[in-house]
Amino acid sequence: VGMARQRLNTLDQQRQRRTELIARQDELAGEQSVYGQLREAFGKDGIPAMIIEATIPEIEMEANDLLAKMTDGRMHVRFDTQREKVTGGVKETLDIKIADELGTRDYETFSGGEAFRVNFAIRLALSRLLARRAGAQLRTLFMDEGFGTQDAQGRERLVQAINAIKDEFDLILVITHIASLKDRFPNRIDVVKTPGGSRVYLN
């Protein structure tokens, strides 16, 4: 009888433990569901994708405005954020498509000079967007080289684009080794190498 009572007590304890474990399992399942939703929300296809999707039209508009000035309206950029999968359905992506008089092509198929103009337009568009969202203003723009990839007409258009946006900045600093561009900007800093070291001249 004593042994049987002991076994009954053990069974009662195990039954209570089982009830507690089931309740804990349900609690953990609820937490797992929440964490799964958070992982999906903050993953590449969640909130970041939604933010990108919402900003793409604004970036496109800014970039195309600059690109039109640099190419006389010849080039236009578009961002594709979805691509069809071979297995069906679509996946999130970010493809840069550029259109010109030859049609729409991938970014990689354009020459160095054309790619530089697209890069410049997109980077400046992104900078403007970030500044607006931060409630700040872009004060300074640095351009280090880049003109060497352009032909004479491309350089002229790039200079025109810089002059078109100069009122947005307190300072635009263009660094170049191309002599023909020296007189295209109102102020100039010449750095000349000499046997005694480099010397700086303000013009």
Coordinates of N, CA and C in Angstrom, one line a residue:
V1 N 0.8 -1.2 0.0 CA 0.0 0.0 0.0 C 0.9 1.2 0.0
G2 N 1.9 1.2 0.8 CA 2.8 2.4 0.9 C 3.5 2.6 -0.5
M3 N 3.9 1.5 -1.1 CA 4.6 1.7 -2.4 C 3.6 2.2 -3.4
A4 N 2.3 1.7 -3.4 CA 1.3 2.2 -4.3 C 1.1 3.7 -4.1
R5 N 1.0 4.1 -2.9 CA 0.8 5.5 -2.6 C 1.9 6.4 -3.1
Q6 N 3.1 5.9 -2.9 CA 4.3 6.6 -3.4 C 4.3 6.8 -4.9
R7 N 3.8 5.7 -5.6 CA 3.7 5.8 -7.1 C 2.7 6.8 -7.5
L8 N 1.5 6.8 -6.7 CA 0.5 7.7 -7.1 C 1.0 9.2 -6.9
N9 N 1.7 9.4 -5.8 CA 2.3 10.7 -5.6 C 3.2 11.1 -6.7
T10 N 4.0 10.2 -7.1 CA 5.0 10.4 -8.2 C 4.2 10.8 -9.5
L11 N 3.1 10.0 -9.8 CA 2.3 10.3 -11.0 C 1.7 11.7 -10.9
D12 N 1.2 12.1 -9.7 CA 0.6 13.4 -9.5 C 1.6 14.5 -9.8
Q13 N 2.9 14.3 -9.3 CA 3.9 15.2 -9.5 C 4.3 15.3 -11.0
Q14 N 4.3 14.2 -11.7 CA 4.6 14.2 -13.1 C 3.5 14.8 -13.9
R15 N 2.3 14.6 -13.5 CA 1.1 15.2 -14.2 C 1.2 16.7 -14.0
Q16 N 1.5 17.2 -12.8 CA 1.7 18.6 -12.6 C 2.8 19.2 -13.5
R17 N 3.9 18.4 -13.5 CA 5.1 18.9 -14.3 C 4.7 18.9 -15.8
R18 N 3.9 17.9 -16.2 CA 3.5 17.9 -17.6 C 2.7 19.1 -18.0
T19 N 1.8 19.5 -17.1 CA 0.9 20.6 -17.3 C 1.7 21.9 -17.4
E20 N 2.7 22.0 -16.5 CA 3.6 23.2 -16.5 C 4.4 23.2 -17.8
L21 N 4.9 22.1 -18.3 CA 5.7 22.1 -19.5 C 4.9 22.4 -20.7
I22 N 3.6 21.9 -20.7 CA 2.7 22.3 -21.8 C 2.5 23.8 -21.9
A23 N 2.2 24.4 -20.7 CA 2.0 25.8 -20.6 C 3.2 26.6 -21.1
R24 N 4.4 26.1 -20.7 CA 5.7 26.7 -21.1 C 5.9 26.6 -22.6
Q25 N 5.5 25.4 -23.1 CA 5.6 25.2 -24.6 C 4.8 26.2 -25.4
D26 N 3.5 26.4 -24.9 CA 2.6 27.3 -25.5 C 3.2 28.7 -25.5
E27 N 3.8 29.1 -24.3 CA 4.4 30.4 -24.1 C 5.5 30.6 -25.1
L28 N 6.4 29.6 -25.2 CA 7.6 29.7 -26.1 C 7.1 29.7 -27.6
A29 N 6.1 29.0 -27.9 CA 5.6 29.0 -29.3 C 5.1 30.4 -29.7
G30 N 4.4 31.1 -28.7 CA 4.0 32.4 -28.9 C 5.2 33.4 -29.2
E31 N 6.2 33.2 -28.3 CA 7.4 34.0 -28.5 C 8.1 33.8 -29.8
Q32 N 8.1 32.5 -30.2 CA 8.8 32.1 -31.5 C 8.0 32.8 -32.6
S33 N 6.7 32.8 -32.5 CA 5.9 33.5 -33.6 C 6.2 34.9 -33.7
V34 N 6.4 35.6 -32.5 CA 6.7 37.0 -32.5 C 8.1 37.3 -33.1
Y35 N 9.1 36.5 -32.7 CA 10.4 36.6 -33.2 C 10.5 36.4 -34.7
G36 N 9.7 35.4 -35.1 CA 9.6 35.1 -36.6 C 9.1 36.3 -37.4
Q37 N 8.0 36.9 -36.8 CA 7.5 38.1 -37.5 C 8.5 39.3 -37.5
L38 N 9.2 39.4 -36.4 CA 10.2 40.5 -36.3 C 11.4 40.2 -37.3
R39 N 11.8 39.0 -37.4 CA 12.9 38.6 -38.3 C 12.4 38.9 -39.8
E40 N 11.2 38.6 -40.1 CA 10.7 38.9 -41.4 C 10.5 40.4 -41.6
A41 N 10.1 41.1 -40.6 CA 9.9 42.5 -40.7 C 11.2 43.3 -40.9
F42 N 12.2 42.9 -40.2 CA 13.5 43.6 -40.3 C 14.5 42.9 -41.3
G43 N 14.1 41.8 -42.0 CA 14.9 41.2 -43.0 C 14.9 42.0 -44.3
K44 N 15.6 41.5 -45.2 CA 15.8 42.3 -46.5 C 14.5 42.5 -47.2
D45 N 13.5 41.6 -47.0 CA 12.2 41.7 -47.7 C 11.2 42.4 -46.9
G46 N 11.6 43.0 -45.7 CA 10.6 43.6 -44.8 C 10.7 45.1 -44.9
I47 N 10.9 45.7 -43.7 CA 10.9 47.2 -43.6 C 11.9 47.8 -44.5
P48 N 13.2 47.3 -44.5 CA 14.2 47.9 -45.4 C 13.7 48.0 -46.9
A49 N 13.1 46.9 -47.3 CA 12.6 46.9 -48.7 C 11.5 47.9 -48.9
M50 N 10.6 48.0 -47.9 CA 9.5 49.0 -48.0 C 10.1 50.5 -48.0
I51 N 11.1 50.7 -47.2 CA 11.7 52.0 -47.2 C 12.3 52.3 -48.6
I52 N 13.1 51.3 -49.1 CA 13.7 51.5 -50.4 C 12.6 51.7 -51.5
E53 N 11.6 50.9 -51.4 CA 10.5 51.0 -52.4 C 9.8 52.4 -52.4
A54 N 9.7 53.0 -51.2 CA 9.1 54.3 -51.0 C 10.0 55.4 -51.5
T55 N 11.3 55.2 -51.4 CA 12.2 56.3 -51.8 C 12.7 56.2 -53.2
I56 N 12.5 55.1 -53.9 CA 13.0 54.9 -55.3 C 12.5 56.0 -56.2
P57 N 11.1 56.3 -56.2 CA 10.7 57.3 -57.1 C 11.3 58.7 -56.9
E58 N 11.6 59.0 -55.6 CA 12.2 60.3 -55.3 C 13.7 60.3 -55.8
I59 N 14.4 59.2 -55.6 CA 15.8 59.1 -56.1 C 15.8 59.2 -57.6
E60 N 14.9 58.4 -58.2 CA 14.8 58.4 -59.7 C 14.6 59.8 -60.3
M61 N 13.7 60.5 -59.7 CA 13.3 61.9 -60.1 C 14.6 62.8 -60.0
E62 N 15.2 62.8 -58.9 CA 16.4 63.6 -58.7 C 17.5 63.2 -59.6
A63 N 17.8 61.9 -59.7 CA 18.9 61.5 -60.6 C 18.6 61.8 -62.0
N64 N 17.4 61.6 -62.5 CA 17.1 61.9 -63.9 C 17.1 63.4 -64.2
D65 N 16.8 64.2 -63.2 CA 16.9 65.7 -63.4 C 18.4 66.1 -63.7
L66 N 19.3 65.5 -62.9 CA 20.7 65.8 -63.1 C 21.2 65.1 -64.4
L67 N 20.8 63.9 -64.6 CA 21.2 63.2 -65.8 C 20.8 63.9 -67.1
A68 N 19.6 64.5 -67.1 CA 19.1 65.2 -68.3 C 20.0 66.4 -68.6
K69 N 20.5 67.1 -67.5 CA 21.4 68.2 -67.7 C 22.7 67.8 -68.3
M70 N 23.2 66.6 -67.8 CA 24.5 66.2 -68.3 C 24.5 65.5 -69.6
T71 N 23.4 65.0 -70.1 CA 23.3 64.3 -71.3 C 22.4 64.9 -72.4
D72 N 21.9 66.2 -72.1 CA 21.0 66.8 -73.0 C 19.7 66.0 -73.2
G73 N 19.3 65.4 -72.1 CA 18.1 64.6 -72.1 C 18.2 63.2 -72.8
R74 N 19.4 62.8 -73.1 CA 19.6 61.6 -73.8 C 19.5 60.3 -73.0
M75 N 19.9 60.4 -71.7 CA 19.9 59.3 -70.8 C 18.9 59.4 -69.7
H76 N 18.4 58.2 -69.3 CA 17.3 58.2 -68.2 C 17.6 56.9 -67.4
V77 N 17.5 57.0 -66.1 CA 17.8 55.9 -65.2 C 16.5 55.4 -64.6
R78 N 16.4 54.1 -64.4 CA 15.3 53.5 -63.7 C 15.8 52.4 -62.8
F79 N 15.1 52.3 -61.6 CA 15.5 51.2 -60.6 C 14.4 50.2 -60.6
D80 N 14.7 48.9 -60.9 CA 13.8 47.8 -60.8 C 14.0 47.2 -59.4
T81 N 12.9 47.1 -58.6 CA 13.0 46.5 -57.3 C 12.5 45.1 -57.2
Q82 N 12.0 44.5 -58.3 CA 11.5 43.2 -58.3 C 11.9 42.5 -59.6
R83 N 12.2 41.2 -59.4 CA 12.6 40.4 -60.6 C 11.9 39.1 -60.5
E84 N 11.5 38.6 -61.7 CA 10.8 37.3 -61.7 C 11.8 36.2 -61.5
K85 N 11.4 35.2 -60.7 CA 12.2 34.0 -60.5 C 12.0 33.0 -61.5
V86 N 13.0 32.2 -61.8 CA 12.8 31.1 -62.8 C 11.8 30.1 -62.3
T87 N 11.8 29.9 -61.0 CA 10.8 28.9 -60.4 C 9.4 29.5 -60.2
G88 N 9.2 30.7 -60.6 CA 7.9 31.4 -60.5 C 7.9 32.4 -59.4
G89 N 7.0 33.3 -59.5 CA 6.9 34.4 -58.4 C 8.0 35.4 -58.7
V90 N 8.1 36.3 -57.7 CA 9.1 37.4 -57.8 C 9.9 37.5 -56.6
K91 N 11.1 38.1 -56.7 CA 12.0 38.3 -55.6 C 12.4 39.8 -55.5
E92 N 12.7 40.3 -54.3 CA 13.2 41.6 -54.2 C 14.6 41.8 -54.7
T93 N 14.8 42.8 -55.4 CA 16.2 43.1 -56.0 C 16.4 44.6 -56.2
L94 N 17.5 45.0 -56.7 CA 17.7 46.4 -57.0 C 18.6 46.4 -58.3
D95 N 18.0 46.5 -59.4 CA 18.7 46.6 -60.7 C 18.6 48.0 -61.3
I96 N 19.7 48.4 -61.7 CA 19.8 49.8 -62.4 C 19.7 49.6 -63.9
K97 N 18.6 50.2 -64.4 CA 18.4 50.2 -65.9 C 18.6 51.6 -66.4
I98 N 19.4 51.7 -67.5 CA 19.6 53.0 -68.1 C 19.1 53.0 -69.5
A99 N 18.4 54.0 -69.9 CA 17.8 54.1 -71.3 C 18.5 55.2 -72.0
D100 N 18.9 55.0 -73.2 CA 19.4 56.1 -74.1 C 18.8 55.8 -75.5
E101 N 19.4 56.5 -76.5 CA 18.8 56.3 -77.8 C 18.9 54.9 -78.4
L102 N 19.7 54.1 -77.8 CA 19.8 52.7 -78.3 C 18.9 51.7 -77.5
G103 N 18.2 52.2 -76.6 CA 17.2 51.4 -75.8 C 17.6 51.3 -74.3
T104 N 17.0 50.4 -73.6 CA 17.2 50.2 -72.2 C 18.2 49.1 -72.0
R105 N 19.3 49.4 -71.3 CA 20.3 48.4 -71.0 C 20.8 48.3 -69.6
D106 N 21.5 47.3 -69.2 CA 22.1 47.2 -67.9 C 23.2 48.2 -67.7
Y107 N 23.4 48.6 -66.4 CA 24.4 49.6 -66.1 C 25.8 49.2 -66.6
E108 N 26.1 47.9 -66.5 CA 27.4 47.4 -66.8 C 27.8 47.5 -68.3
T109 N 26.8 47.8 -69.1 CA 27.1 47.8 -70.6 C 27.5 49.2 -71.1
F110 N 27.5 50.2 -70.2 CA 27.8 51.6 -70.6 C 29.3 51.8 -70.4
S111 N 29.8 52.8 -71.2 CA 31.2 53.2 -71.1 C 31.5 53.8 -69.8
G112 N 32.8 54.0 -69.5 CA 33.3 54.6 -68.3 C 32.7 56.0 -68.1
G113 N 32.7 56.8 -69.2 CA 32.2 58.2 -69.1 C 30.8 58.2 -68.8
E114 N 30.0 57.4 -69.5 CA 28.6 57.4 -69.3 C 28.2 56.8 -67.9
A115 N 29.0 55.8 -67.4 CA 28.7 55.3 -66.1 C 29.1 56.3 -65.0
F116 N 30.1 57.1 -65.3 CA 30.5 58.1 -64.3 C 29.3 59.2 -64.1
R117 N 28.7 59.6 -65.2 CA 27.6 60.5 -65.2 C 26.4 59.9 -64.4
V118 N 26.2 58.7 -64.7 CA 25.1 58.0 -63.9 C 25.4 57.9 -62.5
N119 N 26.7 57.5 -62.1 CA 27.1 57.5 -60.7 C 26.9 58.8 -60.0
F120 N 27.4 59.9 -60.7 CA 27.3 61.2 -60.1 C 25.9 61.6 -59.9
A121 N 25.0 61.3 -60.8 CA 23.6 61.7 -60.7 C 23.0 60.9 -59.5
I122 N 23.2 59.6 -59.4 CA 22.6 58.8 -58.4 C 23.2 59.2 -57.0
R123 N 24.5 59.4 -56.9 CA 25.1 59.8 -55.6 C 24.6 61.1 -55.1
L124 N 24.5 62.1 -56.0 CA 24.0 63.4 -55.6 C 22.5 63.3 -55.2
A125 N 21.7 62.5 -55.9 CA 20.3 62.3 -55.6 C 20.2 61.7 -54.2
L126 N 21.0 60.7 -53.9 CA 21.0 60.0 -52.6 C 21.3 61.0 -51.5
S127 N 22.4 61.8 -51.8 CA 22.8 62.8 -50.8 C 21.7 63.8 -50.5
R128 N 21.0 64.3 -51.5 CA 19.9 65.2 -51.3 C 18.8 64.6 -50.5
L129 N 18.5 63.3 -50.8 CA 17.4 62.6 -50.1 C 17.8 62.5 -48.6
L130 N 19.0 62.0 -48.3 CA 19.4 61.8 -46.9 C 19.4 63.2 -46.2
A131 N 19.9 64.2 -46.9 CA 19.9 65.5 -46.2 C 18.5 66.0 -45.9
R132 N 17.6 65.8 -46.8 CA 16.2 66.2 -46.5 C 15.6 65.5 -45.4
R133 N 15.9 64.2 -45.3 CA 15.3 63.3 -44.3 C 15.9 63.6 -42.9
A134 N 17.1 64.1 -42.9 CA 17.8 64.5 -41.7 C 17.5 65.9 -41.3
G135 N 16.7 66.6 -42.1 CA 16.4 68.0 -41.8 C 17.6 68.9 -41.9
A136 N 18.6 68.5 -42.8 CA 19.8 69.2 -42.9 C 19.9 69.7 -44.4
Q137 N 21.0 70.4 -44.6 CA 21.3 70.9 -46.0 C 22.7 70.5 -46.4
L138 N 22.8 70.1 -47.6 CA 24.2 69.8 -48.1 C 24.9 71.1 -48.3
R139 N 26.1 71.2 -47.6 CA 26.8 72.5 -47.7 C 28.0 72.4 -48.6
T140 N 28.6 71.2 -48.7 CA 29.8 71.0 -49.5 C 29.8 69.8 -50.4
L141 N 30.3 70.0 -51.6 CA 30.3 68.9 -52.6 C 31.8 68.7 -53.1
F142 N 32.3 67.5 -52.9 CA 33.7 67.2 -53.4 C 33.6 66.3 -54.7
M143 N 34.3 66.7 -55.7 CA 34.4 65.8 -56.9 C 35.9 65.6 -57.2
D144 N 36.3 64.4 -56.9 CA 37.7 64.0 -57.1 C 37.9 63.3 -58.4
E145 N 38.4 64.0 -59.4 CA 38.6 63.4 -60.8 C 37.3 63.1 -61.4
G146 N 37.3 62.1 -62.3 CA 36.0 61.8 -63.0 C 35.9 62.4 -64.4
F147 N 36.6 63.6 -64.5 CA 36.5 64.2 -65.8 C 37.3 63.5 -66.9
G148 N 38.3 62.8 -66.4 CA 39.2 62.1 -67.4 C 38.5 61.0 -68.1
T149 N 37.3 60.5 -67.6 CA 36.6 59.5 -68.3 C 35.7 60.0 -69.4
Q150 N 35.6 61.4 -69.5 CA 34.6 62.0 -70.4 C 35.3 62.5 -71.7
D151 N 34.6 62.5 -72.7 CA 35.1 63.2 -73.9 C 34.8 64.7 -73.8
A152 N 35.2 65.5 -74.7 CA 35.1 67.0 -74.6 C 33.7 67.4 -74.3
Q153 N 32.7 66.8 -75.1 CA 31.3 67.1 -74.9 C 30.8 66.7 -73.5
G154 N 31.3 65.5 -73.1 CA 30.9 65.0 -71.8 C 31.4 65.9 -70.6
R155 N 32.6 66.4 -70.8 CA 33.2 67.3 -69.8 C 32.4 68.6 -69.7
E156 N 32.0 69.1 -70.9 CA 31.3 70.4 -71.0 C 29.9 70.2 -70.3
R157 N 29.3 69.1 -70.5 CA 28.0 68.8 -69.9 C 28.1 68.7 -68.4
L158 N 29.2 68.0 -67.9 CA 29.4 67.8 -66.5 C 29.7 69.2 -65.8
V159 N 30.4 70.1 -66.5 CA 30.6 71.4 -65.9 C 29.3 72.2 -65.9
Q160 N 28.5 72.0 -66.9 CA 27.2 72.7 -66.9 C 26.3 72.2 -65.7
A161 N 26.4 70.9 -65.5 CA 25.6 70.3 -64.4 C 26.1 70.8 -63.1
I162 N 27.4 70.9 -62.9 CA 27.9 71.5 -61.6 C 27.5 72.9 -61.4
N163 N 27.6 73.7 -62.5 CA 27.1 75.1 -62.4 C 25.7 75.2 -62.2
A164 N 24.9 74.2 -62.6 CA 23.4 74.3 -62.5 C 23.0 74.1 -61.0
I165 N 23.9 73.3 -60.2 CA 23.5 73.0 -58.9 C 24.4 73.8 -57.9
K166 N 25.2 74.7 -58.3 CA 26.2 75.4 -57.4 C 25.5 76.3 -56.4
D167 N 24.3 76.8 -56.7 CA 23.6 77.6 -55.7 C 23.1 76.8 -54.5
E168 N 23.1 75.4 -54.6 CA 22.6 74.6 -53.5 C 23.7 74.4 -52.5
F169 N 25.0 74.8 -52.8 CA 26.1 74.5 -51.9 C 26.9 75.8 -51.6
D170 N 27.5 75.7 -50.4 CA 28.4 76.8 -50.0 C 29.7 76.7 -50.7
L171 N 30.1 75.4 -50.9 CA 31.4 75.1 -51.5 C 31.3 73.9 -52.4
I172 N 31.8 74.0 -53.6 CA 32.0 72.8 -54.5 C 33.5 72.8 -54.9
L173 N 34.1 71.7 -54.5 CA 35.6 71.5 -54.7 C 35.8 70.5 -55.8
V174 N 36.3 70.9 -56.9 CA 36.5 69.9 -58.0 C 38.0 69.7 -58.1
I175 N 38.4 68.5 -58.1 CA 39.9 68.1 -58.2 C 40.1 67.5 -59.5
T176 N 41.0 68.0 -60.3 CA 41.3 67.5 -61.7 C 42.7 67.8 -62.1
H177 N 43.2 67.0 -63.0 CA 44.5 67.3 -63.7 C 44.3 67.8 -65.1
I178 N 43.1 68.0 -65.5 CA 42.9 68.4 -66.9 C 43.0 69.9 -67.1
A179 N 44.1 70.3 -67.8 CA 44.4 71.7 -67.9 C 43.3 72.6 -68.5
S180 N 42.5 72.0 -69.5 CA 41.5 72.7 -70.1 C 40.3 73.1 -69.2
L181 N 40.3 72.5 -68.0 CA 39.2 72.9 -67.1 C 39.6 73.9 -66.1
K182 N 40.8 74.4 -66.2 CA 41.3 75.3 -65.2 C 40.5 76.6 -65.1
D183 N 40.1 77.1 -66.3 CA 39.4 78.4 -66.4 C 37.9 78.2 -66.4
R184 N 37.4 77.0 -66.1 CA 35.9 76.8 -66.2 C 35.2 77.1 -64.8
F185 N 36.0 77.4 -63.8 CA 35.5 77.7 -62.5 C 36.1 79.0 -62.0
P186 N 35.3 79.8 -61.2 CA 35.7 81.1 -60.8 C 37.0 81.2 -59.9
N187 N 37.1 80.2 -59.1 CA 38.3 80.2 -58.2 C 39.1 79.0 -58.3
R188 N 40.4 79.1 -58.2 CA 41.2 77.9 -58.5 C 42.4 77.8 -57.5
I189 N 42.7 76.6 -57.1 CA 43.9 76.4 -56.3 C 44.8 75.5 -57.1
D190 N 46.0 76.0 -57.5 CA 46.9 75.2 -58.2 C 48.0 74.6 -57.3
V191 N 48.2 73.3 -57.4 CA 49.2 72.6 -56.7 C 50.3 72.2 -57.7
V192 N 51.5 72.8 -57.5 CA 52.6 72.6 -58.4 C 53.8 71.9 -57.7
K193 N 54.2 70.8 -58.3 CA 55.4 70.1 -57.8 C 56.7 70.9 -58.1
T194 N 57.5 71.1 -57.2 CA 58.8 71.7 -57.4 C 59.9 70.8 -56.7
P195 N 61.2 71.0 -57.1 CA 62.3 70.2 -56.4 C 62.2 70.4 -54.9
G196 N 61.8 71.5 -54.4 CA 61.7 71.8 -53.0 C 60.4 71.3 -52.3
G197 N 59.5 70.7 -53.1 CA 58.3 70.2 -52.6 C 57.1 70.9 -53.3
S198 N 55.9 70.5 -53.0 CA 54.7 71.1 -53.7 C 54.4 72.5 -53.2
R199 N 54.0 73.3 -54.1 CA 53.6 74.7 -53.7 C 52.2 75.0 -54.2
V200 N 51.5 75.8 -53.4 CA 50.1 76.1 -53.6 C 49.9 77.5 -54.1
Y201 N 49.1 77.7 -55.1 CA 48.9 79.1 -55.7 C 47.4 79.3 -55.7
L202 N 46.9 80.4 -55.2 CA 45.5 80.7 -55.3 C 45.2 81.6 -56.4
N203 N 44.3 81.3 -57.3 CA 43.9 82.1 -58.5 C 42.5 82.5 -58.4

